[in-house]
Amino acid sequence: MSDKKIKVLCVDDSALIRSLMTEIINSQADMTVVATAPDPLVARDLIKQLNPDVLTLDVEMPRMDGLDFLEKLMRLRPMPVLMVSSLTERGSEITLRALELGAVDFVTKPRLGIREGLLEYTDLIADKIRAAARARLQSVRRSDADAAAAAGLTPMLRSPLLSTEKLIIIGASTGGTEAIREVLQPLPPDCPGIMIAQHMPPGFTRSFAQRLDGLCRITVKEAEHGERVLPGHAYIAPGGFHLSLARSGANYVAHLDQEDPVNRHRPSIDVLFDSVAQHAGKNAIGVILTGMGRDGAAGLLRMRQAGAYTLAQDEASCVVFGMPREAIAMGAASEVAGIAEMSTRLMARLMSYGERSNRV
């Protein structure tokens, strides 16, 4: 963003939240709040007048619902939007819908001690605003693949007919909820077991898993400690827990713990990738998707060094080309691919494994 300050417009019906967001943002040297608005109708006029770089938007507001406003905004005047969400079941479902509509990311309002809680998020909010200002907007245009998916006609990839030894391991952060959906939706019901670390706070991963489960042919669920990793299933790390791969006899099992955050994250992608390098080696395929920071880059390299095939999302299709860039720079990626072709590349690689096995 050069030396120019990031201009932020904060939209929230709570005067306290508007004041706190202003305090947090103005405490950063590289950003400033140019205005605040109590509802989307006021915000609409301020956007025209001030042309902000980033909008922070409350989910539930009077006069016009945050989702309705976001949908109109992304269609008529696309801009980076950071949702400010309540940590409730309904709040998490609405937030996931907002990400589908094109919001870059979200932060959660604390349930108690709002002032102290939100101020504790100062660094996180500032990082997310910086990432939003640099983000590639995912427009609300509907590609042929999107339209097919909406109609329940997503082409299903051919099954690789592999043993239960194979695994697909995915790490993602900012922009990852939609990227993960694009990877999982075309996969056949008997594809290898999948483990996923998506940077997401507690309270959101269950709704995320349920949403994906309703869209995909595979079963998608929050991971549970000690459960077996089965073909045709995807296991998402619960918010607030590290997910790693472990062995129980001949079986792969999911391991959850609440050890210290790694790279400021729990779940951490590096924790998952490192465990897969140790326990699965060449039987795994590692995928690093869109996200800010460098979590997962070193772990993907260790997976590749252990014999795994590794894929990184390309810059053109990333919302934020942070984690994939770091992975590519350190030589962790065997291949770089766009998100639209990621599932096809995965299955082609698995088919090649199967063909080699049949020749042995």
Coordinates of C-alpha atoms in Angstrom, one line a residue:
M1 CA 0.0 0.0 0.0
S2 CA 3.1 2.3 -0.2
D3 CA 3.2 5.1 2.4
K4 CA -0.4 6.0 2.0
K5 CA -2.6 5.2 4.9
I6 CA -5.4 2.6 4.4
K7 CA -8.7 4.4 4.6
V8 CA -11.3 2.4 6.6
L9 CA -15.0 3.0 7.0
C10 CA -16.6 1.3 10.0
V11 CA -20.3 0.3 9.9
D12 CA -21.9 -0.9 13.1
D13 CA -25.1 0.0 14.9
S14 CA -23.3 -0.1 18.2
A15 CA -21.7 3.3 19.2
L16 CA -19.4 1.4 21.5
I17 CA -18.1 -0.9 18.7
R18 CA -17.7 2.1 16.3
S19 CA -15.7 3.9 19.0
L20 CA -13.5 0.9 19.8
M21 CA -12.8 0.1 16.1
T22 CA -11.8 3.7 15.6
E23 CA -9.5 3.6 18.6
I24 CA -7.9 0.3 17.4
I25 CA -7.5 1.3 13.7
N26 CA -6.2 4.9 14.5
S27 CA -3.6 3.4 16.8
Q28 CA -1.9 1.9 13.7
A29 CA 0.6 4.1 11.8
D30 CA -0.5 2.7 8.4
M31 CA -4.3 3.1 8.6
T32 CA -7.0 5.5 9.6
V33 CA -10.8 5.6 10.1
V34 CA -12.2 8.1 7.6
A35 CA -15.8 7.8 8.9
T36 CA -18.2 5.6 10.8
A37 CA -21.8 4.7 10.0
P38 CA -24.6 3.3 12.2
D39 CA -26.3 1.5 9.3
P40 CA -25.8 0.5 5.7
L41 CA -27.9 3.4 4.3
V42 CA -25.6 6.0 5.9
A43 CA -22.6 3.9 4.8
R44 CA -23.7 3.9 1.2
D45 CA -23.5 7.7 1.0
L46 CA -20.1 7.7 2.8
I47 CA -18.6 5.2 0.4
K48 CA -19.5 7.4 -2.5
Q49 CA -18.0 10.5 -0.8
L50 CA -14.9 9.0 0.8
N51 CA -14.0 6.0 -1.4
P52 CA -12.5 4.0 1.5
D53 CA -10.0 1.2 0.9
V54 CA -11.6 -1.2 3.4
L55 CA -15.1 -1.5 5.0
T56 CA -15.7 -3.1 8.4
L57 CA -19.3 -4.3 8.4
D58 CA -21.5 -5.6 11.2
V59 CA -23.6 -8.6 10.4
E60 CA -26.9 -7.7 12.1
M61 CA -28.1 -4.1 11.8
P62 CA -31.3 -2.1 11.5
R63 CA -32.7 -0.6 8.3
M64 CA -30.8 -3.0 6.1
D65 CA -29.4 -6.4 7.0
G66 CA -25.6 -6.6 6.6
L67 CA -25.9 -9.5 4.2
D68 CA -28.3 -7.7 1.9
F69 CA -26.0 -4.7 1.9
L70 CA -22.9 -6.8 1.2
E71 CA -24.6 -8.6 -1.7
K72 CA -25.6 -5.3 -3.3
L73 CA -22.1 -3.7 -2.6
M74 CA -20.2 -6.6 -4.1
R75 CA -22.3 -6.5 -7.2
L76 CA -22.4 -2.7 -7.7
R77 CA -19.2 -1.4 -6.1
P78 CA -16.9 -4.3 -5.1
M79 CA -14.5 -3.4 -2.3
P80 CA -12.6 -5.3 0.5
V81 CA -15.0 -6.0 3.4
L82 CA -14.1 -7.3 6.9
M83 CA -17.2 -8.6 8.7
V84 CA -17.6 -8.0 12.4
S85 CA -19.6 -11.0 13.7
S86 CA -21.2 -12.2 16.9
L87 CA -19.9 -15.4 18.3
T88 CA -23.2 -17.3 18.1
E89 CA -24.4 -20.2 16.0
R90 CA -26.6 -17.9 14.0
G91 CA -23.8 -15.4 13.8
S92 CA -21.4 -18.1 12.4
E93 CA -23.8 -19.2 9.8
I94 CA -24.4 -15.6 8.6
T95 CA -20.7 -14.9 8.6
L96 CA -20.0 -18.0 6.4
R97 CA -22.7 -16.7 4.0
A98 CA -20.9 -13.3 4.0
L99 CA -17.7 -15.0 3.0
E100 CA -19.5 -16.7 0.1
L101 CA -20.8 -13.3 -1.0
G102 CA -17.3 -11.9 -1.2
A103 CA -16.3 -10.6 2.2
V104 CA -12.5 -11.1 2.6
D105 CA -12.5 -12.1 6.3
F106 CA -14.2 -11.6 9.7
V107 CA -13.5 -10.8 13.3
T108 CA -15.7 -11.7 16.2
K109 CA -17.1 -9.5 18.9
P110 CA -16.4 -10.8 22.4
R111 CA -19.5 -12.0 24.3
L112 CA -18.4 -10.4 27.6
G113 CA -16.1 -7.5 28.4
I114 CA -16.5 -6.1 24.9
R115 CA -14.1 -3.2 25.4
E116 CA -11.3 -5.2 26.9
G117 CA -11.9 -8.2 24.6
L118 CA -11.9 -6.1 21.4
L119 CA -8.8 -4.2 22.4
E120 CA -7.1 -7.5 22.9
Y121 CA -7.7 -8.2 19.2
T122 CA -5.9 -5.0 18.1
D123 CA -3.0 -6.7 16.3
L124 CA -5.4 -9.3 14.7
I125 CA -7.8 -6.6 13.5
A126 CA -5.0 -4.5 12.1
D127 CA -3.5 -7.6 10.3
K128 CA -6.8 -8.5 8.8
I129 CA -7.4 -4.9 7.6
R130 CA -3.9 -4.9 6.0
A131 CA -4.7 -8.2 4.3
A132 CA -8.1 -7.0 3.1
A133 CA -6.5 -3.9 1.6
R134 CA -4.2 -6.1 -0.5
A135 CA -6.8 -8.8 -1.2
R136 CA -7.9 -9.8 -4.7
L137 CA -11.6 -9.5 -4.6
Q138 CA -13.6 -12.6 -5.5
S139 CA -16.3 -11.1 -7.6
V140 CA -19.9 -12.3 -7.4
R141 CA -19.8 -13.3 -11.0
R142 CA -21.0 -16.9 -11.4
S143 CA -18.7 -19.1 -13.6
D144 CA -20.0 -22.1 -15.3
A145 CA -18.6 -24.3 -12.5
D146 CA -20.3 -22.1 -9.9
A147 CA -23.6 -22.2 -11.7
A148 CA -23.3 -26.0 -12.0
A149 CA -22.5 -26.3 -8.3
A150 CA -25.5 -24.1 -7.4
A151 CA -27.7 -26.4 -9.4
G152 CA -26.3 -29.5 -7.8
L153 CA -24.5 -30.4 -11.1
T154 CA -20.8 -30.1 -10.1
P155 CA -18.9 -32.6 -12.2
M156 CA -17.8 -35.5 -10.1
L157 CA -14.2 -36.5 -10.6
R158 CA -13.4 -40.1 -11.3
S159 CA -12.5 -42.2 -8.3
P160 CA -8.8 -43.1 -7.9
L161 CA -9.7 -46.5 -6.4
L162 CA -6.9 -46.3 -3.9
S163 CA -6.1 -47.9 -0.6
T164 CA -6.9 -46.3 2.7
E165 CA -3.2 -45.4 3.0
K166 CA -3.5 -42.3 0.9
L167 CA -4.4 -38.9 2.4
I168 CA -5.1 -35.4 1.2
I169 CA -4.0 -32.6 3.7
I170 CA -5.2 -29.0 3.2
G171 CA -4.2 -25.8 5.0
A172 CA -5.8 -22.4 4.4
S173 CA -6.4 -19.0 6.0
T174 CA -7.9 -15.7 4.6
G175 CA -10.1 -16.6 1.7
G176 CA -9.9 -20.3 2.5
T177 CA -13.5 -21.1 3.3
E178 CA -14.5 -20.6 -0.4
A179 CA -11.2 -22.1 -1.7
I180 CA -11.8 -25.2 0.4
R181 CA -15.3 -25.5 -0.9
E182 CA -14.0 -25.4 -4.5
V183 CA -11.5 -28.1 -3.8
L184 CA -13.9 -30.5 -2.0
Q185 CA -17.1 -30.1 -4.1
P186 CA -16.1 -32.1 -7.1
L187 CA -14.4 -35.0 -5.2
P188 CA -15.9 -38.5 -5.4
P189 CA -17.6 -40.1 -2.4
D190 CA -14.7 -42.7 -2.0
C191 CA -11.8 -40.3 -2.4
P192 CA -9.0 -40.6 0.2
G193 CA -9.4 -39.2 3.7
I194 CA -8.9 -35.5 4.0
M195 CA -7.6 -33.4 7.0
I196 CA -8.0 -29.6 7.0
A197 CA -6.6 -26.8 9.1
Q198 CA -8.4 -23.6 8.4
H199 CA -7.6 -20.6 10.5
M200 CA -10.9 -20.0 12.3
P201 CA -11.9 -19.2 15.9
P202 CA -14.0 -21.5 18.1
G203 CA -17.7 -21.5 17.3
F204 CA -17.3 -21.3 13.5
T205 CA -15.8 -24.5 12.4
R206 CA -18.9 -26.6 13.2
S207 CA -21.1 -24.4 11.0
F208 CA -18.4 -24.4 8.3
A209 CA -18.2 -28.2 8.3
Q210 CA -22.0 -28.6 8.3
R211 CA -22.2 -26.1 5.3
L212 CA -19.6 -28.1 3.4
D213 CA -21.2 -31.4 4.2
G214 CA -24.5 -30.2 2.6
L215 CA -22.6 -29.1 -0.6
C216 CA -20.2 -32.0 -1.1
R217 CA -20.5 -35.7 -2.0
I218 CA -18.0 -36.6 0.7
T219 CA -18.8 -36.4 4.4
V220 CA -17.4 -33.3 6.0
K221 CA -17.3 -32.9 9.8
E222 CA -15.4 -31.3 12.7
A223 CA -12.5 -33.6 13.7
E224 CA -12.9 -35.5 17.0
H225 CA -10.0 -36.7 19.1
G226 CA -9.0 -40.3 18.4
E227 CA -11.4 -40.9 15.5
R228 CA -10.2 -42.9 12.5
V229 CA -9.5 -41.0 9.3
L230 CA -11.7 -42.7 6.7
P231 CA -11.9 -42.5 2.9
G232 CA -14.7 -40.3 1.7
H233 CA -14.5 -38.1 4.8
A234 CA -13.0 -34.6 5.4
Y235 CA -12.0 -33.7 8.9
I236 CA -11.8 -30.0 9.8
A237 CA -9.7 -28.8 12.8
P238 CA -12.1 -27.4 15.5
G239 CA -11.4 -23.7 16.3
G240 CA -9.0 -23.4 19.2
F241 CA -7.5 -26.9 18.7
H242 CA -4.5 -28.2 16.8
L243 CA -5.3 -31.1 14.6
S244 CA -2.6 -33.6 13.8
L245 CA -2.3 -37.1 12.3
A246 CA -1.4 -40.0 14.5
R247 CA -1.3 -43.8 14.1
S248 CA -3.2 -46.5 15.9
G249 CA -1.9 -49.8 14.7
A250 CA -2.5 -49.8 10.9
N251 CA -5.0 -47.0 11.1
Y252 CA -4.7 -43.2 10.7
V253 CA -6.4 -41.3 13.5
A254 CA -7.1 -37.7 14.3
H255 CA -5.3 -36.1 17.3
L256 CA -6.5 -32.9 18.9
D257 CA -4.8 -30.8 21.5
Q258 CA -4.7 -27.3 22.9
E259 CA -1.0 -26.8 23.1
D260 CA 0.4 -23.3 22.6
P261 CA -0.5 -21.5 19.3
V262 CA 2.1 -22.0 16.5
N263 CA 2.7 -19.0 14.2
R264 CA 0.1 -17.3 16.3
H265 CA -2.5 -19.8 15.3
R266 CA -4.4 -22.7 16.8
P267 CA -5.2 -24.6 14.7
S268 CA -1.8 -24.3 13.0
I269 CA -1.3 -25.6 9.6
D270 CA 2.4 -26.4 10.4
V271 CA 1.3 -28.6 13.2
L272 CA -0.9 -30.7 10.9
F273 CA 1.7 -30.8 8.0
D274 CA 4.5 -31.8 10.4
S275 CA 2.5 -34.7 11.8
V276 CA 1.6 -35.9 8.3
A277 CA 5.3 -35.7 7.2
Q278 CA 6.1 -37.9 10.2
H279 CA 3.3 -40.5 9.9
A280 CA 2.2 -40.6 6.3
G281 CA 5.2 -39.4 4.2
K282 CA 4.8 -40.3 0.5
N283 CA 1.3 -41.5 1.1
A284 CA 0.0 -37.9 1.5
I285 CA -0.6 -35.0 -0.8
G286 CA -0.3 -31.6 0.8
V287 CA -2.2 -28.5 -0.3
I288 CA -1.6 -24.9 0.8
L289 CA -4.3 -22.4 -0.1
T290 CA -4.9 -18.7 0.1
G291 CA -4.0 -16.9 3.4
M292 CA -1.9 -14.2 5.0
G293 CA 1.3 -15.0 6.9
R294 CA 3.6 -18.0 6.6
D295 CA 1.9 -20.7 8.6
G296 CA 2.1 -24.0 6.7
A297 CA 5.0 -23.1 4.4
A298 CA 7.7 -24.8 6.5
G299 CA 5.4 -27.8 7.2
L300 CA 4.7 -28.2 3.5
L301 CA 8.4 -28.3 2.8
R302 CA 8.8 -31.0 5.5
M303 CA 6.0 -33.0 3.8
R304 CA 7.8 -32.7 0.4
Q305 CA 11.1 -33.8 2.0
A306 CA 9.3 -36.8 3.4
G307 CA 8.2 -37.8 0.0
A308 CA 4.7 -36.2 -0.3
Y309 CA 3.5 -34.5 -3.4
T310 CA 2.7 -30.9 -2.6
L311 CA 0.5 -28.2 -4.3
A312 CA 0.3 -24.5 -3.7
Q313 CA -2.5 -22.2 -4.9
D314 CA -1.4 -19.7 -7.6
E315 CA -1.3 -16.0 -7.0
A316 CA -4.0 -15.2 -9.5
S317 CA -6.7 -17.2 -7.7
C318 CA -5.7 -16.4 -4.1
V319 CA -7.6 -13.8 -2.1
V320 CA -4.3 -13.2 -0.2
F321 CA -1.1 -14.7 -1.7
G322 CA 0.8 -14.9 1.6
M323 CA 1.1 -18.5 2.7
P324 CA 1.4 -20.0 -0.8
R325 CA 4.0 -17.4 -1.8
E326 CA 6.1 -18.4 1.3
A327 CA 5.8 -22.1 0.4
I328 CA 6.8 -21.6 -3.2
A329 CA 9.7 -19.3 -2.3
M330 CA 11.2 -22.0 0.0
G331 CA 10.8 -24.8 -2.6
A332 CA 7.9 -26.5 -0.7
A333 CA 5.6 -26.8 -3.7
S334 CA 5.9 -29.6 -6.2
E335 CA 3.3 -27.9 -8.3
V336 CA 1.5 -24.5 -8.4
A337 CA -2.2 -24.5 -9.6
G338 CA -5.2 -22.3 -9.8
I339 CA -8.1 -23.0 -7.4
A340 CA -10.4 -24.0 -10.2
E341 CA -8.1 -26.8 -11.3
M342 CA -6.9 -27.9 -7.8
S343 CA -9.3 -30.9 -7.3
T344 CA -8.6 -32.1 -10.9
R345 CA -4.8 -32.0 -10.2
L346 CA -5.3 -33.8 -6.9
M347 CA -7.2 -36.7 -8.4
A348 CA -4.9 -36.9 -11.4
R349 CA -2.0 -37.3 -9.0
L350 CA -3.9 -40.0 -7.1
M351 CA -4.8 -41.8 -10.3
S352 CA -1.1 -41.9 -11.2
Y353 CA -0.3 -43.4 -7.8
G354 CA -3.0 -46.1 -8.5
E355 CA -1.6 -46.8 -12.0
R356 CA 1.9 -47.2 -10.6
S357 CA 0.6 -49.6 -7.9
N358 CA -1.2 -51.7 -10.4
R359 CA 2.0 -52.1 -12.5
V360 CA 4.0 -53.4 -9.5

